[in-house]
Coordinates of C-alpha atoms and ligand atoms in Angstrom, one line a residue:
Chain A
X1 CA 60.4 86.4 120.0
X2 CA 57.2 85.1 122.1
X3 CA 55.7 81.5 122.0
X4 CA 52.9 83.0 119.6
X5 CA 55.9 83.6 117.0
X6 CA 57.3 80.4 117.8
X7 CA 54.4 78.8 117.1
X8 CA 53.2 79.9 113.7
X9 CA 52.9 77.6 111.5
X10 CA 53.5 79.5 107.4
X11 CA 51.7 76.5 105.9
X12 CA 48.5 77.5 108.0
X13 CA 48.4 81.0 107.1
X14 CA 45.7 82.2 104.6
X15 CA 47.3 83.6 101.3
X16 CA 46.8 87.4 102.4
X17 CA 48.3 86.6 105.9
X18 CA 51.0 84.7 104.5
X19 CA 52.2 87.6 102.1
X20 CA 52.1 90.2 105.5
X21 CA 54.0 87.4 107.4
X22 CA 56.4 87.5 104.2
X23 CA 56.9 91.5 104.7
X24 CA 57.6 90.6 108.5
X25 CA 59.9 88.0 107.6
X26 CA 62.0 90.5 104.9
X27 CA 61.8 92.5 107.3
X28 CA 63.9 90.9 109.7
X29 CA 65.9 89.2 107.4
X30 CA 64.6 85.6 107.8
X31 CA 65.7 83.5 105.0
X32 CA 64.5 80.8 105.8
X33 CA 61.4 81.6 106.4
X34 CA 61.2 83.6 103.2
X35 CA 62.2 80.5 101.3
X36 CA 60.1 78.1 102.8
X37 CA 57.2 80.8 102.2
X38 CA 58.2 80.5 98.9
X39 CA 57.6 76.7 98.5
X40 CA 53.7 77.5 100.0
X41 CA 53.1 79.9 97.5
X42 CA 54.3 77.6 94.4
X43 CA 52.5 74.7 96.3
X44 CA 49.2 76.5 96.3
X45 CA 49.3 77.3 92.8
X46 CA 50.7 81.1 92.5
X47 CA 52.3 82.2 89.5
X48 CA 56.2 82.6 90.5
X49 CA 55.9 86.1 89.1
X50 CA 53.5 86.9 91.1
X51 CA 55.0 85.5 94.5
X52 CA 58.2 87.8 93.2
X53 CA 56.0 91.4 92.8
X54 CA 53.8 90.8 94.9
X55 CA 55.4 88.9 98.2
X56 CA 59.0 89.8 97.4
X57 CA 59.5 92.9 96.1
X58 CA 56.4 94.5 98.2
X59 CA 58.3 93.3 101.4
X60 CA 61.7 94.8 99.9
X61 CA 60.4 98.2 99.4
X62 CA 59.3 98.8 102.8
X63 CA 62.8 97.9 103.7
X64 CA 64.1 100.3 101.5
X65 CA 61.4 103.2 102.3
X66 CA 62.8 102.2 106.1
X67 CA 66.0 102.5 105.2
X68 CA 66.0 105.9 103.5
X69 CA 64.2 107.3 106.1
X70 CA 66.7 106.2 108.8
X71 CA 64.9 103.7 110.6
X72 CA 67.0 100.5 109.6
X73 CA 70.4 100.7 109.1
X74 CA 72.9 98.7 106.1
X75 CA 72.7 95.5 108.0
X76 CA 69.1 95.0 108.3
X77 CA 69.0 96.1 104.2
X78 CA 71.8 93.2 104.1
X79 CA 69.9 90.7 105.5
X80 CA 66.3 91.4 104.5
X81 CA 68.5 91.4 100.7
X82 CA 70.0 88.3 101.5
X83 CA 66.1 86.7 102.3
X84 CA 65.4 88.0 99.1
X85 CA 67.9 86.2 97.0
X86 CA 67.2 83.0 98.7
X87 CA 63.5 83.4 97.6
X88 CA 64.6 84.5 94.2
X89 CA 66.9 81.6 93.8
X90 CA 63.9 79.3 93.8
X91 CA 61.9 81.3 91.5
X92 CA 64.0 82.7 88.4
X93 CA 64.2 79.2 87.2
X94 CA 60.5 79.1 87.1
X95 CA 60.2 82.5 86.0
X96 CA 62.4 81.4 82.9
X97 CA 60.3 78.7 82.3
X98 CA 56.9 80.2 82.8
X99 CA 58.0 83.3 80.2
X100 CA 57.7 86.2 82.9
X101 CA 57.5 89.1 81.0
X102 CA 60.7 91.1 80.3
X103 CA 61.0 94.8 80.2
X104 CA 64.7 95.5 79.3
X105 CA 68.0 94.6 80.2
X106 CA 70.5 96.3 82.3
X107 CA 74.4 96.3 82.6
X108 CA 75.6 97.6 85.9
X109 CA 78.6 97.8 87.8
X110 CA 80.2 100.1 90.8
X111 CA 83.2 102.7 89.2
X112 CA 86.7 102.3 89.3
X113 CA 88.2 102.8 92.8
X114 CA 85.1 101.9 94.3
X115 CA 84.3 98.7 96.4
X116 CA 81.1 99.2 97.6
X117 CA 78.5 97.1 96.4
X118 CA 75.7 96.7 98.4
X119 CA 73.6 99.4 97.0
X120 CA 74.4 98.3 93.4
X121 CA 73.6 94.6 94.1
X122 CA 70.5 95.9 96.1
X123 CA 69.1 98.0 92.9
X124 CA 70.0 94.8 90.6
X125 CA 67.8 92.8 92.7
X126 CA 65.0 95.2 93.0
X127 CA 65.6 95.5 88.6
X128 CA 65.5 91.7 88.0
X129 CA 62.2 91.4 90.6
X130 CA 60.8 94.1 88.4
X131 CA 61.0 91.9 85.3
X132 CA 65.0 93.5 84.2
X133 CA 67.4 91.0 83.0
X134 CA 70.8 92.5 85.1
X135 CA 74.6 92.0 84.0
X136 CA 75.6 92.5 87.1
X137 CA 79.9 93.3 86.1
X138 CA 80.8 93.8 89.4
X139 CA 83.4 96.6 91.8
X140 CA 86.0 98.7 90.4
X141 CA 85.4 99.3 86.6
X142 CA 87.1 100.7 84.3
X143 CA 86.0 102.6 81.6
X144 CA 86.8 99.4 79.2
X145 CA 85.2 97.1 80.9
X146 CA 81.7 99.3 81.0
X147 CA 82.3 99.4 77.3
X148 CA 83.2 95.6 76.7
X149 CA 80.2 95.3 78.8
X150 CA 77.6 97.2 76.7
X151 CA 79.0 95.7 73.2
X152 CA 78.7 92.0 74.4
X153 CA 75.7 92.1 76.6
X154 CA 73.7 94.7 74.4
X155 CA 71.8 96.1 77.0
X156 CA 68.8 98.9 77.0
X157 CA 70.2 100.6 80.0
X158 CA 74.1 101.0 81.6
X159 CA 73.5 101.8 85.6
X160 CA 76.8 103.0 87.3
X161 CA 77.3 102.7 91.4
X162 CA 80.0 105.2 93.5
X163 CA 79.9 105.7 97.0
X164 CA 82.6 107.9 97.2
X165 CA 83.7 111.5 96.4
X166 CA 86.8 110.8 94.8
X167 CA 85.1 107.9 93.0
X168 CA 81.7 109.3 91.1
X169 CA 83.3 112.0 89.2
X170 CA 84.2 108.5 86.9
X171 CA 80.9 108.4 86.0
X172 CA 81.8 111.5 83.5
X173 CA 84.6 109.4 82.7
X174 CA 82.6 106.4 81.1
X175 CA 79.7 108.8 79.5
X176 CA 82.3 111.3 77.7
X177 CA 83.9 108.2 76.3
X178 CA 80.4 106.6 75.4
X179 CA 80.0 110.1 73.5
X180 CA 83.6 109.6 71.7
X181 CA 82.5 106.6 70.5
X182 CA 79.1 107.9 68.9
X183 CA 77.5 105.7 71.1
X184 CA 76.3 107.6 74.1
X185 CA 72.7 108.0 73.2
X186 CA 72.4 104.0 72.8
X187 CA 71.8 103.7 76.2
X188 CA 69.7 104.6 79.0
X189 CA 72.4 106.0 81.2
X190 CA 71.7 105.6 85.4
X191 CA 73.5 106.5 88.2
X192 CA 73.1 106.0 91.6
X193 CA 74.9 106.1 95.4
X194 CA 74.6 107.9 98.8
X195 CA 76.6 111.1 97.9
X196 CA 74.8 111.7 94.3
X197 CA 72.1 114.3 93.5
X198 CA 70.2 115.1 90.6
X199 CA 72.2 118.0 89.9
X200 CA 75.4 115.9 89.4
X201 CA 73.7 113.1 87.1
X202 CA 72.5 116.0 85.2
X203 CA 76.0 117.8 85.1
X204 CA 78.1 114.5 84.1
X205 CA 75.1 113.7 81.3
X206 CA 73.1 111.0 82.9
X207 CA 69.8 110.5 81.9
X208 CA 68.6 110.2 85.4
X209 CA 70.1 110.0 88.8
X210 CA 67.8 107.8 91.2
X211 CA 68.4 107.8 95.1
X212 CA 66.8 104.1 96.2
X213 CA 66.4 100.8 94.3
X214 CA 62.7 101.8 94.2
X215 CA 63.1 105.2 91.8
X216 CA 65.7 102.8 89.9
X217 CA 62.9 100.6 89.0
X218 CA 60.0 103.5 88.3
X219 CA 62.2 105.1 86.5
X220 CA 63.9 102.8 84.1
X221 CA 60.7 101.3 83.5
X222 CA 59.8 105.1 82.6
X223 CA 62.8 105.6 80.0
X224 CA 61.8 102.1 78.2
X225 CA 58.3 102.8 77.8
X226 CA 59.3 105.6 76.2
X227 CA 62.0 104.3 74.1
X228 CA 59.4 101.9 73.1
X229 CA 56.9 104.7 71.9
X230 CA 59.6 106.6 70.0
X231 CA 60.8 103.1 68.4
X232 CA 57.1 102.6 67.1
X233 CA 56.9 106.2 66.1
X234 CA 60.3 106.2 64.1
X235 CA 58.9 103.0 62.1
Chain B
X1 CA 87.1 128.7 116.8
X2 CA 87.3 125.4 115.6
X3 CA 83.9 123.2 114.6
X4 CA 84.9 119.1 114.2
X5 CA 84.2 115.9 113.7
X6 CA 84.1 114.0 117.0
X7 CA 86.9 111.6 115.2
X8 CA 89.2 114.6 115.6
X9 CA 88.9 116.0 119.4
X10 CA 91.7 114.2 120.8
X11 CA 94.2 114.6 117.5
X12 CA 93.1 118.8 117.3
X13 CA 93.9 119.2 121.2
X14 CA 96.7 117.4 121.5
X15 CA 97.8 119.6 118.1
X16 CA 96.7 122.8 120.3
X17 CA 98.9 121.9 123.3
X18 CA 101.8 120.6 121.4
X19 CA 101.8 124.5 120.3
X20 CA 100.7 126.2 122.6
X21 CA 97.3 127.3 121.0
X22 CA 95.8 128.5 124.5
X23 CA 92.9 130.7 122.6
X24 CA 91.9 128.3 119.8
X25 CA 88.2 126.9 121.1
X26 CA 87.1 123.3 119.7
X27 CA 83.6 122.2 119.5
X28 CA 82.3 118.5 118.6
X29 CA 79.5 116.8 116.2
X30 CA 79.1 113.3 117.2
X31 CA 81.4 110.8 115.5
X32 CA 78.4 108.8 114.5
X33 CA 77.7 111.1 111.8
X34 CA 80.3 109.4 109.7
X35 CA 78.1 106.7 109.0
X36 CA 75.0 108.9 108.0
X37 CA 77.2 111.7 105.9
X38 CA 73.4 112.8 104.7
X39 CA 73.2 114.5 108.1
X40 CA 76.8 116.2 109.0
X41 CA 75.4 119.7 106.6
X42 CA 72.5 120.2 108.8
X43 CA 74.8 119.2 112.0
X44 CA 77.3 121.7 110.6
X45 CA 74.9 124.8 109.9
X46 CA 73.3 124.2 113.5
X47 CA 76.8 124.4 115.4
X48 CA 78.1 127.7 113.2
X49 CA 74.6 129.4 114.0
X50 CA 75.2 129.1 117.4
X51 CA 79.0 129.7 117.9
X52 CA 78.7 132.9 115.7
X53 CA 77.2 135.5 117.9
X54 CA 80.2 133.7 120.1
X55 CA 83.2 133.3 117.9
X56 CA 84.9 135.9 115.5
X57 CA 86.2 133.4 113.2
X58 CA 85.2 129.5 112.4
X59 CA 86.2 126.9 110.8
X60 CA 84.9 123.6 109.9
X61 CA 87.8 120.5 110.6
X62 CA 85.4 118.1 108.1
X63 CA 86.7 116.6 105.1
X64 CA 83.5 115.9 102.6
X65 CA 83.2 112.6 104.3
X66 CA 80.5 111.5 102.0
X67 CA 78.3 114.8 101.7
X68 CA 78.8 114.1 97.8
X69 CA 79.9 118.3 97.9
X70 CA 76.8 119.4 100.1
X71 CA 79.5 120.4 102.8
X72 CA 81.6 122.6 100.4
X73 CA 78.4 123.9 99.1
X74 CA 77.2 125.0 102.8
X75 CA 80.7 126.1 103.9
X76 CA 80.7 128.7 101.0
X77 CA 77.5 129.9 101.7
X78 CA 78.4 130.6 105.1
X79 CA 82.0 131.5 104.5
X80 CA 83.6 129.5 106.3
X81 CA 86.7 127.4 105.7
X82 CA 86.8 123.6 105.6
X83 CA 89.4 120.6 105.1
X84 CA 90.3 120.3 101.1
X85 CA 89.9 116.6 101.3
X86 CA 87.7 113.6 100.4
X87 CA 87.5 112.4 104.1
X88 CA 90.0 111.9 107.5
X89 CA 91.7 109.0 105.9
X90 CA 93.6 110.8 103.1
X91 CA 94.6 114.2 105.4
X92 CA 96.1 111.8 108.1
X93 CA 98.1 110.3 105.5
X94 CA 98.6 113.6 103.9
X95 CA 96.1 114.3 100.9
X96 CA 98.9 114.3 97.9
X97 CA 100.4 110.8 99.2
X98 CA 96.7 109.2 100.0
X99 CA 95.9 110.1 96.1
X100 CA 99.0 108.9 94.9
X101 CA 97.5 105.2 96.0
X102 CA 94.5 105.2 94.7
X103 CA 94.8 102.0 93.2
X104 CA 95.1 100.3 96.6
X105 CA 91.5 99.6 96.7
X106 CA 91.4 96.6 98.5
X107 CA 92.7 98.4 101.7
X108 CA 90.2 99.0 105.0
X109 CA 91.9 102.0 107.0
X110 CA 91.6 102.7 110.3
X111 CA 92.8 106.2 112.0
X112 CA 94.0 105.7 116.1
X113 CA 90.1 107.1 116.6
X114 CA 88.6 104.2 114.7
X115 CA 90.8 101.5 116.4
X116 CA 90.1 102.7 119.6
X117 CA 86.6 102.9 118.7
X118 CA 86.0 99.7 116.8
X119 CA 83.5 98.3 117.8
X120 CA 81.6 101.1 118.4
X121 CA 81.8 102.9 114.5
X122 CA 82.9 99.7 112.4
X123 CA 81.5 96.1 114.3
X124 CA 78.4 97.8 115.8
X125 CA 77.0 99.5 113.0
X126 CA 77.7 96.9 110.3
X127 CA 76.1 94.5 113.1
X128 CA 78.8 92.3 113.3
X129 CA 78.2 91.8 116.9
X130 CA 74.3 90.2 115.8
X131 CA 75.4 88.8 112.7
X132 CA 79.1 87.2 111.9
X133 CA 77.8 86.2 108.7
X134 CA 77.4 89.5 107.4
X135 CA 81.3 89.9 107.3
X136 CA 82.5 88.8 103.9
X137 CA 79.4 90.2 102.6
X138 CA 81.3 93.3 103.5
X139 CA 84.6 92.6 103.3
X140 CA 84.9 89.5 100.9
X141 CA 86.9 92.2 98.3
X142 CA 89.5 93.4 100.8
X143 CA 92.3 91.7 101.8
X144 CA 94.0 93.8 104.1
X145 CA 93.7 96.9 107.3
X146 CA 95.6 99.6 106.9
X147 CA 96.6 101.4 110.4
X148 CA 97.1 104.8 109.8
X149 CA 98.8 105.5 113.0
X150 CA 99.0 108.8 114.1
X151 CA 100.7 108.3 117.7
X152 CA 103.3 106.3 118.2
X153 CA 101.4 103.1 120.8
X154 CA 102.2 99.7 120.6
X155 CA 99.2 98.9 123.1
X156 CA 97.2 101.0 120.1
X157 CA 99.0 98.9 117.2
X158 CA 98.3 95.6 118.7
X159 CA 94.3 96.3 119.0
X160 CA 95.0 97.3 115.3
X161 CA 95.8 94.0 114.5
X162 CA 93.0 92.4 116.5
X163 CA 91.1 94.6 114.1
X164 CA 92.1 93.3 111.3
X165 CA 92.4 89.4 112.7
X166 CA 88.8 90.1 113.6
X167 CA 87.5 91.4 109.8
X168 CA 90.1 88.2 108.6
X169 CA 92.2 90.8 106.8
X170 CA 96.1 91.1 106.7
X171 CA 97.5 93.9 109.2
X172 CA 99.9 96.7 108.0
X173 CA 101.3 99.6 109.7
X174 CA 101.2 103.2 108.3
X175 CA 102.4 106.0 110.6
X176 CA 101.1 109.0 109.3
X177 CA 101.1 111.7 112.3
X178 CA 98.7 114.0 111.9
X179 CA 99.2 114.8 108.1
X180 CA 98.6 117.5 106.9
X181 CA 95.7 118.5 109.8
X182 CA 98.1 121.1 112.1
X183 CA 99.5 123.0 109.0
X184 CA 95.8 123.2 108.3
X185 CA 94.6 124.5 111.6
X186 CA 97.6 126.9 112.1
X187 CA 96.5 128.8 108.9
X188 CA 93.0 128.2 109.8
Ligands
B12_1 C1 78.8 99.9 104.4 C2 79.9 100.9 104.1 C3 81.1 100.4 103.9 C4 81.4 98.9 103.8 C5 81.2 98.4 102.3 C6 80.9 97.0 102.1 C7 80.4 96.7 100.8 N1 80.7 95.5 100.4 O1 79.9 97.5 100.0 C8 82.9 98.9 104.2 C9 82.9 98.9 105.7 C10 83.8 97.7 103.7 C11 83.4 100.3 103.7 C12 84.6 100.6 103.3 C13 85.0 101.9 102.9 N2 84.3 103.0 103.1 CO1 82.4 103.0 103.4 N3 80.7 103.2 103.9 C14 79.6 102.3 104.1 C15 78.4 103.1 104.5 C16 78.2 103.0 106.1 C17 77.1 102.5 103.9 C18 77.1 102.3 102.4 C19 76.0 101.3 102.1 O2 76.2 100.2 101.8 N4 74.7 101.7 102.1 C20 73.6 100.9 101.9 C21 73.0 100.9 100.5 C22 71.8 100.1 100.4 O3 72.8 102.2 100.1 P1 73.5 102.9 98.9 O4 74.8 102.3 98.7 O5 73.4 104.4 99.0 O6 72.6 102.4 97.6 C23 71.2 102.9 97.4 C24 71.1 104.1 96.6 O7 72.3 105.0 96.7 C25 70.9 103.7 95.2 N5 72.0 103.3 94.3 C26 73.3 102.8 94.6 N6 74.0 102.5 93.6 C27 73.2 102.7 92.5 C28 73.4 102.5 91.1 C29 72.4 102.8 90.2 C30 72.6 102.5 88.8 C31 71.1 103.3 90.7 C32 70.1 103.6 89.7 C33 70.9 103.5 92.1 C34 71.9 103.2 93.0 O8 70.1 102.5 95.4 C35 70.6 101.8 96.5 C36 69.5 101.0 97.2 O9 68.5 101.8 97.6 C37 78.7 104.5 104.0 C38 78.0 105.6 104.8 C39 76.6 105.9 104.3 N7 75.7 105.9 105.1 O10 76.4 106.0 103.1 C40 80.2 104.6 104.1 C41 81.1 105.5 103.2 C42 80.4 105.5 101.8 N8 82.4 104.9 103.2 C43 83.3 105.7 103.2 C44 84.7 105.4 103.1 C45 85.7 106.6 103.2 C46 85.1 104.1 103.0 C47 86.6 103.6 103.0 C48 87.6 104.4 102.2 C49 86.9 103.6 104.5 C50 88.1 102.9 105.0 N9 88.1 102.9 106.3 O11 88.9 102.4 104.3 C51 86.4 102.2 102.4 C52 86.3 102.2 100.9 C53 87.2 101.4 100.1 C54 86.9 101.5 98.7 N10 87.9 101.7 97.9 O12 85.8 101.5 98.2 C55 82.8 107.1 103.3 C56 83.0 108.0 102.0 C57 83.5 109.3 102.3 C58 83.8 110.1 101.0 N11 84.4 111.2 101.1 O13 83.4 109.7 99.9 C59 81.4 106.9 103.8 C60 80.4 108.0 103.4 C61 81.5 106.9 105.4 C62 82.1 108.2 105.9 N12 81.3 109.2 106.3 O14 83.3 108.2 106.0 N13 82.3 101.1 103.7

């Protein structure tokens, strides 16, 4: 870092420079910088959902673009995510308070056998930053506990994480028992993880498979618009 | 001739001297692969393209390692054989006895490569060296390093355990051999 870095001072950036310096600051995973950011944005009168989309998830996306593409590697994504939730922490109260609008609600959790979770706590970020309330149920879930999951929490959309081989084939698992139960198509079904393709989410019944925290968002917002029109046709 | 993973050069000559093997030819991907499994396919094609005018037969010592199928998918296409086997870890131990624990989730493993290699493919590339605090981010769920050992080297077996004193996991000892990787290069 040179002296000019050292020097900057957020609180004397204007609001446009102060959002880039925030994509910087993701970027290389400066909490708290991010936070502090944060506090200026609040202080100056921005909505909280605004500094979220806008500030926030803006910066995140280039992280994830970067990542996809091969430039950054997991623990750059870990720490520009950790940034994140420090920002975030300071916000959702006031998002609660300031009735941020809400698009859905999501249940999400990686499959049994699997511990790898920082893909699936990436896309709930990215979800709840997009206006998703997120159940976030954790690693290494059974079958039971997706379903316990869906009757308590009631959610518009189940997402399901796997990393590995011998792990994702569960997926099928959880949707052919969701079909037993008559209850399959009450969900928005997505799935997600380095070694899925479209053609598996399409073979195990998924409604979508969706390869960054990006298309996660895009597309669940996608499925409930449309769930929404064929709700107000059916009336 | 025989087209591997880096992780495997030492194990699959060692396996070609213990018996004799004199004609079998080895070529390696880089190891670093493992942590981008998006990439081995391409790597894969590449290297059978230019052994073939070369080679009579080839075969590919890769388990899927994370191509999500796209490595069975190319190895048919090209007709060549591969490992049966979700990734190095469970054909060291021996495929049938690695699936029969499935439910030991909260295991790390690490072959002989991998501990020897440690900080290259494991403390590195998480950035552990950078970032300590990253570490229970990664391995908060885990509680213990598995060794599966396939020499038998104590000087090996301690750096195991600075592995896993290192990720703050419990060490354990598995020896494996090679598994079931020579029975699957001798029919190869
Ligand atoms: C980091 C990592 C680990 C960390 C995990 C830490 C953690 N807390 O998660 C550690 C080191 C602990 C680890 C352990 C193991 N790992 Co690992 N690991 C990786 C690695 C390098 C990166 C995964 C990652 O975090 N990526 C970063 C995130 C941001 O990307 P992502 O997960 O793909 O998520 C994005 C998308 O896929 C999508 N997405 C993900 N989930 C979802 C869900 C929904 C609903 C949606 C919509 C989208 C979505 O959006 C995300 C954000 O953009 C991969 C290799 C790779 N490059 O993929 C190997 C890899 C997945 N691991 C592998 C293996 C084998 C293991 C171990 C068995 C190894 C061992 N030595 O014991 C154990 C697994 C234990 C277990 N039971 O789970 C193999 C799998 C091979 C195979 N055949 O399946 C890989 C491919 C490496 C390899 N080539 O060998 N691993």
């Amino acid at each position: 870092m040179n002296d000019e870095d050292d020097d900057l001072i957020l609180a004397d950036l204007p609001d446009d420079e102060l959002v880039q310096q925030m994509f910087d600051d993701l970027y290389d995973g400066l909490r708290d910088e991010i936070e502090e950011a944060v506090h200026i944005l609040l202080d100056r009168g921005w909505e909280p959902y605004n500094i979220l989309t806008e500030a926030l998830v803006g910066g995140m996306t280039i992280v994830g673009k970067d990542f996809r593409d091969g430039i950054l590697f997991v623990p750059e994504v870990l720490l520009a995510a950790n940034a994140m939730k420090g920002g975030m922490a300071i916000l959702k109260p006031l998002l609660a308070e300031t009735g941020a609008p809400r698009v859905g609600k999501m249940v999400i959790g990686t499959v049994k056998g699997d511990i790898h979770d920082i893909g699936k706590n990436l896309v709930s970020m990215m979800m709840e930053g997009a206006g998703f309330e997120v159940v976030d149920i954790g690693i290494n879930n059974a079958v039971e506990k997706y379903l316990d999951a869906l009757e308590s929490e009631k959610p518009d959309i189940l997402g399901m994480s796997a990393l590995l081989t011998t792990t994702m084939p569960y997926m099928k698992v959880v949707i052919d028992t969701m079909a037993e139960k008559g209850i399959r198509d009450d969900y928005i079904v997505l799935v997600g993880g380095a070694p899925l393709n479209e053609e598996f989410g399409r073979a195990i019944g998924a409604d979508a498979y969706c390869r960054d925290a990006a298309v996660a968002v895009e597309t669940a917002k996608t499925f409930m618009a449309r769930r929404h029109n064929s709700m107000a046709t059916a009336v | 001739m025989v087209i591997a993973c880096g992780a495997l050069a030492r194990e699959i000559l060692d396996i070609r001297d213990r018996n004799g093997w004199h004609h079998l030819a080895l070529t390696c991907l880089p190891a670093q692969l493992h942590n981008r499994p998006e990439r081995i396919p391409a790597a894969v094609e590449a290297a059978v393209m230019a052994a073939r005018p070369h080679h009579g037969r080839i075969v590919i010592a890769y388990g899927d390692c994370g191509t999500g199928g796209q490595l069975e998918a190319l190895c048919d296409r090209l007709g060549v054989t591969m490992i049966d086997a979700p990734h190095c870890y469970a054909f060291f131990e021996g495929s049938a006895r690695f699936a029969a624990h499935d439910d030991e989730i909260t295991a790390f493993y690490l072959t002989d490569f991998l501990v020897r290699q440690f900080d290259a493919f494991v403390w590195e590339p998480l950035g552990l060296d950078r970032h300590a605090e990253l570490r229970d981010m990664y391995f908060g769920h885990y509680t213990k390093l598995v060794h599966l050992a396939q020499t038998d080297d104590p000087a090996l077996d301690a750096q195991a355990r600075e592995c896993a004193a290192r990720l703050g996991l419990a060490h354990e000892r598995r020896g494996t051999g090679y598994g079931d990787l020579p029975r699957w290069l001798e029919r190869a």
